[in-house]
Coordinates of C-alpha atoms and ligand atoms in Angstrom, one line a residue:
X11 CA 25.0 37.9 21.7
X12 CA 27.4 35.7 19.1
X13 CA 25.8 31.9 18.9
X14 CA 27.1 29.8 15.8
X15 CA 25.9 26.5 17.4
X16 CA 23.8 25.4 14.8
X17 CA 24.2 25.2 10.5
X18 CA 21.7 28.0 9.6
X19 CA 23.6 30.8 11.8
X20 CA 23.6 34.2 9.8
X21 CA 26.0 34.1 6.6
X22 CA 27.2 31.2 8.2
X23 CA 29.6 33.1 10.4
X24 CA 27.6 33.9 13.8
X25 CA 23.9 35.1 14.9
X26 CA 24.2 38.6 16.5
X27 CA 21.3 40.2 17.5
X28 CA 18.7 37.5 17.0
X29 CA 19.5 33.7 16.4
X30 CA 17.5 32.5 12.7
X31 CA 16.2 30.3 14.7
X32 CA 13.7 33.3 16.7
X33 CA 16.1 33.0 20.1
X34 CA 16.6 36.5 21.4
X35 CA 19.9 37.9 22.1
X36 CA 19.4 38.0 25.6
X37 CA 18.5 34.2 26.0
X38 CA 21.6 33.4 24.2
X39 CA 23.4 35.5 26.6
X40 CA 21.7 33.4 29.4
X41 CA 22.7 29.9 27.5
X42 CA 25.9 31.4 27.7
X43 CA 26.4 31.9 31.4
X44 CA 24.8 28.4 32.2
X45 CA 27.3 27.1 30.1
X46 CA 30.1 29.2 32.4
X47 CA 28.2 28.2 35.4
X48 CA 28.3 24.5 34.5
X49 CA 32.3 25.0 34.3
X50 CA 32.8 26.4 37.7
X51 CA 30.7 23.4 38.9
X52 CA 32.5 20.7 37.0
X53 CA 35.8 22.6 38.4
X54 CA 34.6 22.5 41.9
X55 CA 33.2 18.4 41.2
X56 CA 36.5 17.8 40.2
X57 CA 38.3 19.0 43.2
X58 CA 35.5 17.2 45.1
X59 CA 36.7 14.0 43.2
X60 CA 32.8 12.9 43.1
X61 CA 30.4 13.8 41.2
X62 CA 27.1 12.8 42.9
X63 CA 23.7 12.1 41.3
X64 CA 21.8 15.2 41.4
X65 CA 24.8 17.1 40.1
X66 CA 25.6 14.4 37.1
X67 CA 21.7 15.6 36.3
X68 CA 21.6 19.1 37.0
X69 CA 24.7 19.1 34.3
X70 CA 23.2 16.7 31.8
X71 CA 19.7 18.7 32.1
X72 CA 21.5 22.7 31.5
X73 CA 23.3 21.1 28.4
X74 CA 20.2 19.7 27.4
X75 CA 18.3 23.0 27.7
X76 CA 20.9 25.4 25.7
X77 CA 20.1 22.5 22.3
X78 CA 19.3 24.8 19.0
X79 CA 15.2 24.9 19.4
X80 CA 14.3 23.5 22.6
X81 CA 14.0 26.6 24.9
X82 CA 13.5 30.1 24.1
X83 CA 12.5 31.2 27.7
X84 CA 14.8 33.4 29.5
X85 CA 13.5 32.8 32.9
X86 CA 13.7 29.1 32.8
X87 CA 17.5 29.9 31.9
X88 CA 17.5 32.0 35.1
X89 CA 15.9 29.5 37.6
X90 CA 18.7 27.1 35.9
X91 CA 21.5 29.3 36.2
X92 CA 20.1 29.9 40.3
X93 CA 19.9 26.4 40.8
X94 CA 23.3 25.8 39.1
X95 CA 25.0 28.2 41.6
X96 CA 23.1 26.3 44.5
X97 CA 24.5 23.3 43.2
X98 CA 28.2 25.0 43.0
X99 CA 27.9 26.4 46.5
X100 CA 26.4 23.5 48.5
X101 CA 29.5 21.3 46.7
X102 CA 31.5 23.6 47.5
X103 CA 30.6 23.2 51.5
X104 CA 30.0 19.6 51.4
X105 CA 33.4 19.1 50.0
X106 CA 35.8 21.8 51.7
X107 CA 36.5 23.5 48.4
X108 CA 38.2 26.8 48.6
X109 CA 40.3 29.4 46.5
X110 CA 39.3 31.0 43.9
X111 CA 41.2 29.0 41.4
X112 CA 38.6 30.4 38.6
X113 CA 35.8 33.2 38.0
X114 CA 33.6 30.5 36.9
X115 CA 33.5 29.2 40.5
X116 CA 33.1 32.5 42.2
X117 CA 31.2 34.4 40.5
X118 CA 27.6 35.4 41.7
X119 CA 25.2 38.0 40.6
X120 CA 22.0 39.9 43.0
X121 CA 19.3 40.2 40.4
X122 CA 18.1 39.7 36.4
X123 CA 20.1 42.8 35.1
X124 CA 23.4 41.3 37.1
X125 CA 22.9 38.1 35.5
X126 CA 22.3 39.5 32.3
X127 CA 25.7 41.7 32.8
X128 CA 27.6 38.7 33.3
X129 CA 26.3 36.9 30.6
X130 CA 27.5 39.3 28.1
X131 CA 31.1 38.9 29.3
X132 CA 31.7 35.2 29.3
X133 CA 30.2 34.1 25.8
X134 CA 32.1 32.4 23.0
X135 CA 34.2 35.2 22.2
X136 CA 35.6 35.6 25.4
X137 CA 37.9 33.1 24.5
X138 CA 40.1 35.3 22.0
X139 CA 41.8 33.1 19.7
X140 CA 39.9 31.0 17.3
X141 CA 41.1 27.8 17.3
X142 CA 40.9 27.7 20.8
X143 CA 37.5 28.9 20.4
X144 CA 37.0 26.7 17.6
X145 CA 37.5 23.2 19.7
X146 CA 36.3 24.1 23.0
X147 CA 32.9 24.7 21.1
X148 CA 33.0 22.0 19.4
X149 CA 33.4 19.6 22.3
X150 CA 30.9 21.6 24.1
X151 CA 28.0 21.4 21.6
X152 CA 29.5 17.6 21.4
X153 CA 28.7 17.3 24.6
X154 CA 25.0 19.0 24.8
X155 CA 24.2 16.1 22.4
X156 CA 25.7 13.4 24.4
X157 CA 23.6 15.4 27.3
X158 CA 20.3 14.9 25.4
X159 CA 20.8 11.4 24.8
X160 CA 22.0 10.7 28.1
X161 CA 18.7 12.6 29.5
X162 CA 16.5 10.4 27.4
X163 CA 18.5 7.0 28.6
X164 CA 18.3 8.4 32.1
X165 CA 14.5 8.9 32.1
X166 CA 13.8 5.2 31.2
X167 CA 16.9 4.4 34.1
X168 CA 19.5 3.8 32.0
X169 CA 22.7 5.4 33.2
X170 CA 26.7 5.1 32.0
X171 CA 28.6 6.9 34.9
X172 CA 31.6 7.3 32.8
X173 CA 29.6 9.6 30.5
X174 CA 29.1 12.0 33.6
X175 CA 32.5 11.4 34.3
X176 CA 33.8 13.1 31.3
X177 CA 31.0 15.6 31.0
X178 CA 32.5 17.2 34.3
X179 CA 36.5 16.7 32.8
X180 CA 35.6 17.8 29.4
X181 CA 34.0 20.9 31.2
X182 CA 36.9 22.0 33.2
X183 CA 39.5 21.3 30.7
X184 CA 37.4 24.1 28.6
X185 CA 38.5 26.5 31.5
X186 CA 42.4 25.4 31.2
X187 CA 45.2 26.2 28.4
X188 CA 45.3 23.0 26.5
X189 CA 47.8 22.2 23.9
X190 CA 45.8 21.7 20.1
X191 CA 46.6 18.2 20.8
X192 CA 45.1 18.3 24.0
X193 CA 42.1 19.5 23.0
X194 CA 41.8 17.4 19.9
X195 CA 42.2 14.4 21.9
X196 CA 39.4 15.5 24.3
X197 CA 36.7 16.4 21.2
X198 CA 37.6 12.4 20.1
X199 CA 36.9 11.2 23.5
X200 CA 33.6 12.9 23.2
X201 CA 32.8 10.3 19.9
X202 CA 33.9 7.5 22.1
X203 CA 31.3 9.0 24.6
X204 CA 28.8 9.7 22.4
X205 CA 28.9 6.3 21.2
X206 CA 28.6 5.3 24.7
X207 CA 25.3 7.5 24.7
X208 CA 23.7 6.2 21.6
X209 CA 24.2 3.0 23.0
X210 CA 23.3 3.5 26.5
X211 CA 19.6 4.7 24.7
X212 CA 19.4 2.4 22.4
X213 CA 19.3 -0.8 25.6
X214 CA 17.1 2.0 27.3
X215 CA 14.7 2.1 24.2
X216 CA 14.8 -1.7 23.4
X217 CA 14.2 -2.7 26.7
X218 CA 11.1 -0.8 27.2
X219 CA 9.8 -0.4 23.7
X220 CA 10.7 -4.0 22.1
X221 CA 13.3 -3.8 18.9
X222 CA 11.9 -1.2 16.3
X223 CA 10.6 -3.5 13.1
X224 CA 9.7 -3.4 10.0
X225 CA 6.5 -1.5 9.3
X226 CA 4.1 0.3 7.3
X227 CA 3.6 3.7 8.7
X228 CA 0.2 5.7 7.4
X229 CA 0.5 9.2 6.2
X230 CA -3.2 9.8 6.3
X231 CA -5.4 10.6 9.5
X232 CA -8.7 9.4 11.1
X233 CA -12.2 10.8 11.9
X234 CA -11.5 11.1 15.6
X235 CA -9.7 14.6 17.0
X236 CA -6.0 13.6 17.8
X237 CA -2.8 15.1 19.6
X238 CA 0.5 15.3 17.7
X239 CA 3.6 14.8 19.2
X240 CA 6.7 15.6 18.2
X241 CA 10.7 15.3 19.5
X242 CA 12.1 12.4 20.7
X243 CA 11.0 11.1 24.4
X244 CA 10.0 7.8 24.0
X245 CA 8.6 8.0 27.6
X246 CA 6.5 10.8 27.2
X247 CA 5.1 9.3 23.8
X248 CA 3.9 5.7 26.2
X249 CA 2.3 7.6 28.5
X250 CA 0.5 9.3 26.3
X251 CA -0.8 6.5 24.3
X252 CA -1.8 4.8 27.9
X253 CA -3.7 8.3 28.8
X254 CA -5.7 8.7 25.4
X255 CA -6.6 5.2 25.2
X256 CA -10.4 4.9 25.1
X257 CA -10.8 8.3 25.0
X258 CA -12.0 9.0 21.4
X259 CA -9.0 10.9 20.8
X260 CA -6.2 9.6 18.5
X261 CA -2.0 10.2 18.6
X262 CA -0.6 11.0 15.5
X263 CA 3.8 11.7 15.3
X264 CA 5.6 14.6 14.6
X265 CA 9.0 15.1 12.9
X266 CA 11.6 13.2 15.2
X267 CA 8.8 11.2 16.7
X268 CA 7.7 9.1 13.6
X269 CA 10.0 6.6 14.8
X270 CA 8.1 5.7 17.5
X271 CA 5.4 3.9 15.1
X272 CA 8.0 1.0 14.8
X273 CA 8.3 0.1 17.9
X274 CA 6.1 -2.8 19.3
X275 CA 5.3 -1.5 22.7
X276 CA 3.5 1.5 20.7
X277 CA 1.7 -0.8 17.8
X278 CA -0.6 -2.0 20.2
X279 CA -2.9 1.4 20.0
X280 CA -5.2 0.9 18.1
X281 CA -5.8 4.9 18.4
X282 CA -2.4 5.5 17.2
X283 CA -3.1 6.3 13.5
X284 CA 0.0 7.1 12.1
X285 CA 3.0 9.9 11.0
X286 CA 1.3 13.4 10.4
X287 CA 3.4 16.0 8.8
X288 CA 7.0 16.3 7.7
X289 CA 10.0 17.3 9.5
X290 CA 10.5 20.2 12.5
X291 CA 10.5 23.4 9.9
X292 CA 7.8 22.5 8.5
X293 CA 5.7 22.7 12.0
X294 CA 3.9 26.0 11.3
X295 CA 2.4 24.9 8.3
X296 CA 1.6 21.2 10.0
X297 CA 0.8 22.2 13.0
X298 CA -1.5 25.0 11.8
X299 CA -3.5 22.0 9.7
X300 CA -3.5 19.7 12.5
X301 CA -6.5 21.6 14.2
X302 CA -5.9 19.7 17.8
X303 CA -3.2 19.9 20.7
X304 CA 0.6 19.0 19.7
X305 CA 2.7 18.2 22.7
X306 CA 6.8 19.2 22.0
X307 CA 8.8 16.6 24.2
X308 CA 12.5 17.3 23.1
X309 CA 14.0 20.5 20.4
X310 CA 13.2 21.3 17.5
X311 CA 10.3 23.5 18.8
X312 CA 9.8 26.8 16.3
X313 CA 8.4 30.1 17.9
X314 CA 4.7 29.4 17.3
X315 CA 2.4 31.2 15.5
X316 CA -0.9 33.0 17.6
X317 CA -2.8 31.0 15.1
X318 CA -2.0 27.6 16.5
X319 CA 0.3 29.0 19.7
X320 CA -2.5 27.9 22.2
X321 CA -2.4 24.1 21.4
X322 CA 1.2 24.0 21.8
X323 CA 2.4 22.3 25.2
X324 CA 6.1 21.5 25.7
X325 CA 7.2 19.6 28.2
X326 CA 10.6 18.7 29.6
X327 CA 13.4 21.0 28.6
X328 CA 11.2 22.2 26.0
X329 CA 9.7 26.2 26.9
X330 CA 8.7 29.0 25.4
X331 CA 7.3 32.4 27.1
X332 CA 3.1 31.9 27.1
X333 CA 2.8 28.4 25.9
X334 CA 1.6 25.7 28.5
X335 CA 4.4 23.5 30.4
X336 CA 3.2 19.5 31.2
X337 CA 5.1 19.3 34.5
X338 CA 7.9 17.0 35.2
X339 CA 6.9 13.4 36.6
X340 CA 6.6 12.8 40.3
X341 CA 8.8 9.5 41.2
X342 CA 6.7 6.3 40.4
X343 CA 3.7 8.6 38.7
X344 CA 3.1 9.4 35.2
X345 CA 3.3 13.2 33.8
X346 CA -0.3 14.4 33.8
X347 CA -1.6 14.7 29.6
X348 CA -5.5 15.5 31.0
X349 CA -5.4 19.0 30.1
X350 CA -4.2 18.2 26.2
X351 CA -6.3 15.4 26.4
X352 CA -9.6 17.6 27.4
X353 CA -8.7 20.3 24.7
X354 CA -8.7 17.6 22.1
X355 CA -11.7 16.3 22.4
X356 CA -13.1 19.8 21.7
X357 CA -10.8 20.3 18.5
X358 CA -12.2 19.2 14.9
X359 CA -10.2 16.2 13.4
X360 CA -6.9 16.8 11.6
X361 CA -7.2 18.2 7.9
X362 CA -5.6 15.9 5.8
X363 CA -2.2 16.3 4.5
X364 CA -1.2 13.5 2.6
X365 CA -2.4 9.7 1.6
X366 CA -0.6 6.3 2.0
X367 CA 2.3 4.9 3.7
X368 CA 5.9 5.0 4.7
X369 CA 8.3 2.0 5.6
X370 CA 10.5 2.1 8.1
X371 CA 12.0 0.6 11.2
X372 CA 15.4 -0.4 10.2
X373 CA 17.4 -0.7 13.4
X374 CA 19.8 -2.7 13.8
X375 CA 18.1 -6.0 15.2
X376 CA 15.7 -5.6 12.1
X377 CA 18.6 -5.0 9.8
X378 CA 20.3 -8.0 11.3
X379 CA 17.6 -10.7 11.1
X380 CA 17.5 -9.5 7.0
X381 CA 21.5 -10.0 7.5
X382 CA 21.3 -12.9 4.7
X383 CA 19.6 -11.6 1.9
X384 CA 21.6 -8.2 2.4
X385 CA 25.0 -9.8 2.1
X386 CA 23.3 -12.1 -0.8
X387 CA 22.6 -8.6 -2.7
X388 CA 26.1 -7.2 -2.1
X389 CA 27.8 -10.6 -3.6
X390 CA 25.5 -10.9 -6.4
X391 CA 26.1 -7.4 -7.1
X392 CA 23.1 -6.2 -6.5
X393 CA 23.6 -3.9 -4.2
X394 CA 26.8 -1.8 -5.0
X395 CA 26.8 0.7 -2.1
X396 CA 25.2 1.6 0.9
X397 CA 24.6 5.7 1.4
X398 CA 24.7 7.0 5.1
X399 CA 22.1 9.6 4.6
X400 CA 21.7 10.1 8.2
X401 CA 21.3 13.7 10.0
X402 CA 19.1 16.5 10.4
X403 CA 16.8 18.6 8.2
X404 CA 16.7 22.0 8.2
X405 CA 14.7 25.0 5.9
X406 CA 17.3 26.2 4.3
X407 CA 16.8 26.2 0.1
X408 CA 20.1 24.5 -0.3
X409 CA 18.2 21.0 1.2
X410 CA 17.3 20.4 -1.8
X411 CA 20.2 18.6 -2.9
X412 CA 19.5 16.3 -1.0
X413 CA 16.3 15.5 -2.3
X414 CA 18.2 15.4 -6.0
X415 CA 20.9 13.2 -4.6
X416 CA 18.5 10.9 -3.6
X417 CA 16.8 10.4 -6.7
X418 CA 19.7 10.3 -8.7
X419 CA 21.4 7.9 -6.8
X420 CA 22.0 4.8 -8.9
X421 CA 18.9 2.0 -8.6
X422 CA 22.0 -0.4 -7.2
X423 CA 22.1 1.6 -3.9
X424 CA 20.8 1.7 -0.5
X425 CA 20.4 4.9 2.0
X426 CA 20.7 4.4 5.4
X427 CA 19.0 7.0 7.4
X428 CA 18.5 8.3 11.1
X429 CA 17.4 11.5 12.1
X430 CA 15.1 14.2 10.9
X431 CA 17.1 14.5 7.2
X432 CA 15.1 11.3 5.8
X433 CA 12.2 13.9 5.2
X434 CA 14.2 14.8 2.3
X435 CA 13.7 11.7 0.6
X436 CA 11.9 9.0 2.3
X437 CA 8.4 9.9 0.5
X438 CA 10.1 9.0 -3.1
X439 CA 9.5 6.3 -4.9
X440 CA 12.7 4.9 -5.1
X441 CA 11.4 1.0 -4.8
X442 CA 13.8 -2.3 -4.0
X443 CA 16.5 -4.0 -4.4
X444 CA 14.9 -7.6 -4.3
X445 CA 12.4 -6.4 -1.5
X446 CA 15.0 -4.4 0.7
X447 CA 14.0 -0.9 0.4
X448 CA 16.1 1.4 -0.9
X449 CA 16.0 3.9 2.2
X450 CA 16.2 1.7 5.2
X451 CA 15.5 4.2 8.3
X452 CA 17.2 2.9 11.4
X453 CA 14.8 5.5 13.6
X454 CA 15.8 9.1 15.4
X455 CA 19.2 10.6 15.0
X456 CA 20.3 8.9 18.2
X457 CA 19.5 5.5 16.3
X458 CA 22.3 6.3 13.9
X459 CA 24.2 4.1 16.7
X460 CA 22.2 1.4 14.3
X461 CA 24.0 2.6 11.7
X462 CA 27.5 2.1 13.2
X463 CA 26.5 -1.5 14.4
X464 CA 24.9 -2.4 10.9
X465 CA 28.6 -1.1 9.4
X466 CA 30.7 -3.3 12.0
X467 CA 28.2 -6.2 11.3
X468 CA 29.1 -6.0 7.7
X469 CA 33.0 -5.5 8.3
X470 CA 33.0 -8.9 10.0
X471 CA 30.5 -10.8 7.7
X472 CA 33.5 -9.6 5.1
X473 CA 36.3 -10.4 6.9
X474 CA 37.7 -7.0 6.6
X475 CA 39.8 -5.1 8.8
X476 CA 38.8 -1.8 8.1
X477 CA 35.5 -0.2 8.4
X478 CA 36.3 2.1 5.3
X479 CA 37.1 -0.8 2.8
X480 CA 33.0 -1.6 3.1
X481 CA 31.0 -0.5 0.2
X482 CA 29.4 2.7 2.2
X483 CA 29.8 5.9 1.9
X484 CA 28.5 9.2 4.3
X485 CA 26.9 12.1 3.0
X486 CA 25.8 13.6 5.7
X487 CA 23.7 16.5 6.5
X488 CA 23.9 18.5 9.6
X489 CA 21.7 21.0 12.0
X490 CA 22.0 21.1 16.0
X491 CA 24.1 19.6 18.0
X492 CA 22.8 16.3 18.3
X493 CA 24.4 15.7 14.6
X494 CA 27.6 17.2 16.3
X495 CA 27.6 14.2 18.8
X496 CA 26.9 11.6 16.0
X497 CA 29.4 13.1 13.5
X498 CA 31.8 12.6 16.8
X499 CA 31.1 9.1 17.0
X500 CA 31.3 8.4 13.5
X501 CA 35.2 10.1 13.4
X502 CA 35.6 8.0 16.7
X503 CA 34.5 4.5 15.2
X504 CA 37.3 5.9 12.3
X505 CA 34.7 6.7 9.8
X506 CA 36.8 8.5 7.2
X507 CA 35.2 10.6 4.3
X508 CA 32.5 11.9 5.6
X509 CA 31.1 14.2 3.1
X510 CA 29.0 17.1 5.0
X511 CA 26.4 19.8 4.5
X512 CA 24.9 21.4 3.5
X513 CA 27.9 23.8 4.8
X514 CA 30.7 23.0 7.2
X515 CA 30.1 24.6 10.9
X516 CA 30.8 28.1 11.2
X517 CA 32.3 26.8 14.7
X518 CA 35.3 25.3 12.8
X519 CA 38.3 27.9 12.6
X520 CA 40.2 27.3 9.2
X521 CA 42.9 25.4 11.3
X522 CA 40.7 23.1 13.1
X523 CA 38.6 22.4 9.5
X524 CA 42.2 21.3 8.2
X525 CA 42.5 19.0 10.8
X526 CA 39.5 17.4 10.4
X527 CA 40.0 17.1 6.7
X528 CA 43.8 15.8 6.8
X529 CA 43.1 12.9 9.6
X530 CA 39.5 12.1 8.8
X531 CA 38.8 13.3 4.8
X532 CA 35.6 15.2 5.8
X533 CA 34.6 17.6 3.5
X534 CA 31.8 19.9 2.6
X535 CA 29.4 19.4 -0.1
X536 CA 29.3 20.2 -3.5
X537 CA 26.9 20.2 -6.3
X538 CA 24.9 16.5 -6.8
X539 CA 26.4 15.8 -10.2
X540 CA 29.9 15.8 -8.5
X541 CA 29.6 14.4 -5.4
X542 CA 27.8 11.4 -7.4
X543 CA 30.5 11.0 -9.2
X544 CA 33.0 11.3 -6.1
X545 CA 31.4 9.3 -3.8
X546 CA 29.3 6.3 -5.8
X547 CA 31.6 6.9 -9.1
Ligands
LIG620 FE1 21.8 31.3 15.4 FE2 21.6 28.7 15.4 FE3 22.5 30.0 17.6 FE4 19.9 30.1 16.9 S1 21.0 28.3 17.6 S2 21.1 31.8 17.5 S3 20.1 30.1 14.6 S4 23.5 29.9 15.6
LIG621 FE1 16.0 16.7 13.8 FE2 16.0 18.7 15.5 FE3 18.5 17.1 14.3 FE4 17.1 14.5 15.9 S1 14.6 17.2 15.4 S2 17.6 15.2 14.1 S3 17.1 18.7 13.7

């Protein structure tokens, strides 16, 4: 195997026997040949010149599934990679496509040990020279972030063709020999689609769900049993509320999911208590404590422990080998939650963790309607700058800066945060700025579309012409490749700056980091006495 998708990949150069992560060799081998199979498909859809439905969502769904911590099951990767040759072979008919203009879309295999043969031979290294390597990688773990988005938007009907569109030409073109500028050009079209994503789940979200608004979020837990649920379905989380209700069992969130207690479609429940936990990493601990089921809708899933293993279900892409799968949803029915449901009410209540409460629910309409008194604080000086604190979390040691960088930020700034990184600092007391909070959380990491709106709101209110004369800076800290997607965005909406951590992907060759750094200024992270003083001054 050789995966260096995500930021904690051995030495920060490429996992080789095992991912960190507890993915086996041989399932990133299988990730791999999805990935080649999904090549010779988009090759054969583009010949086609249509790209149909089911295919847009068999493509969207195998990107989805090869995310850092959402499946660690190598026969799931098998029944994909089946169905993905299916898929290539019935186009293939339907549209008269012949030749064998690629081994992507010709290749087959009889049984488990061919597939596993093959998947040894078309991994990332393959492709021979690095800088090559370097930017069809990152447009492809680009685009399995668009993919989960787009999966989310989909679920709740929500659908922006053009995404497809590219997902198929961004595919191919991985096949072909591009020129550096090519390919550059293609990984920036992946921000513009990414934005398109974010955006496309954000009306999904909104439309369903209400805006997300300010509110008070308890920490601490009730006397009834509860479920936790964690990742970032927003469907799966309703119809789980609408199944426990009257029940005696309660919902508590996990990690990614703590969003989903600002959103007034969810309030309602009176049996949804609150935010149990910390972020994804911390889920053995957590989960261990929370004595009931915990349902995993999206990554980042962590092999479980025997001790807790047996109340884990996962559900859509989510699986691991021996722990219970909540099937897909027939059209016009709910997915079925009676089995986690029964094993709750069996379970003992939660043991607490923690007291009090968290504020949140910043997204953009909520950041809007305080619009006034924001720009109020920037003129009068009180607030001097805004910090895009937005990303993931991960367990690596070196996190902790950006615990320290929060709490020495100067009391005349403001963090904006999406994604799983707020765990770092959203439980400080870092108090207000004439009642705005000084860590505003817009929601999930998707929500860091708020973010970009919130920014462009501001340009205009300032009548300035570039986003980069606001008073905001990014320090940014990365995981998976959902952060890939949004750091995309960012460089599309011509974010420059952007500091990242807490190490620069191992995916970009020296070359392809230079590029990045001469047309956009991103660059890695320091130490927090420094960067302070670079970024806030
Ligand atoms: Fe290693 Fe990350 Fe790949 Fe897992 S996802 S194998 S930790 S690089
Ligand atoms: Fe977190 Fe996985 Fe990325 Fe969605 S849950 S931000 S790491």
């Amino acid at each position: 195997m050789f995966c260096f998708q995500c930021q904690e990949t051995m030495k920060n150069e490429g996992c080789k026997i095992n991912g960190i992560c507890g993915k086996q060799g041989s399932t990133a081998n299988l990730q791999d040949l999805l990935i080649y199979t999904l090549k010779g498909i988009s090759l054969v859809a583009e010949k086609a010149g249509k790209i149909e439905p089911a295919v847009a969502h068999y493509i969207t769904k195998a990107l989805f599934a090869t995310i850092t911590n959402a499946s660690f099951d190598n026969q799931r990767f098998i029944e994909l990679i089946k169905e993905g040759l299916q898929v290539r072979e019935e186009l293939k008919k339907k549209f008269k496509v012949s030749g064998n203009f690629h081994d992507s879309v010709t290749w087959n295999a009889a049984n488990d040990e061919e597939f596993q043969a093959k998947a040894e031979s078309v991994g990332v290294l393959a492709t021979e020279n690095e800088d090559v390597r370097s930017l069809r990688e990152l447009l492809i773990y680009g685009l399995k972030g668009i993919a989960a988005y787009t999966d989310h938007a989909a679920i709740l009907g929500h659908e922006d063709q053009s995404i497809y569109k590219f997902m198929v030409e961004a595919l191919a073109s991985t096949t072909r020999d591009l020129t550096v500028d090519e390919m550059v050009a293609k990984v920036l079209q992946a921000g513009e689609m990414a934005v398109r994503a974010m955006a496309t789940l954000d009306t999904a979200n909104t439309e369903a769900y209400g805006n997300p608004e300010i509110t008070e979020v308890n920490l601490g837990v009730g006397k009834n049993p509860g479920i936790l649920i964690s990742g970032h379905d927003l469907k799966d989380m309703e119809e789980l509320l609408r199944q426990t209700e009257g029940t005696g069992v309660d919902v508590y969130t996990h990690g990614e999911m703590l969003p989903a207690n600002y959103y007034p479609a969810f309030k309602k429940y009176n049996h949804f208590i609150g935010n149990y936990g910390n972020s994804w990493w911390l889920q053995d601990k957590e989960f261990a404590a929370f004595n009931g089921p915990i349902l995993m809708t999206t990554n980042c899933l962590i092999p479980p422990k025997d001790s807790y293993k047996g109340r884990v279900f996962n559900t859509g892409v989510v699986t691991f080998p021996g722990v219970k799968n909540i099937v897909e949803r027939e059209a016009g029915k709910e997915k079925d939650f009676s089995e986690i449901i029964a094993m709750a009410k069996k379970c003992p209540p939660p043991t607490e963790l923690e007291k009090g409460k968290l504020v949140g629910g910043f997204a953009h309409n909520q950041v809007l309607e305080l619009a006034d008194k924001v720009v109020a604080a920037v003129k009068a000086g009180a607030i001097k700058k805004f910090v895009v604190m937005a990303g993931c979390d991960g367990r690596q040691k070196g996190r902790s800066y950006y615990t320290e960088f929060a709490e020495k930020l100067p009391h005349d700034t403001v963090i904006l945060t999406a994604g799983c990184a707020k765990y770092r600092y959203n439980k400080l007391a870092l108090g207000d700025i004439g009642g705005i909070p000084r860590v505003l959380d817009a929601g999930q990491c998707n929500d860091s579309y708020s973010l970009a709106l919130v920014a462009l709101k501001l340009k205009e209110v300032f009548g300035l012409d570039d986003i980069n004369d606001l008073p905001i800076v990014y320090n940014i800290a990365w995981y998976e490749q959902k952060a890939v997607a949004v750091l995309l965005a960012l460089l599309f909406l011509g974010v420059k700056n952007i500091h990242l951590g807490p190490t620069l992907p191992a995916f970009l060759s020296p070359t392809v980091a230079k590029v990045l750094v001469e047309n956009f200024g991103i660059a890695p992270i320091t130490n927090v006495a420094d960067d302070l003083k670079k970024l806030i001054g």
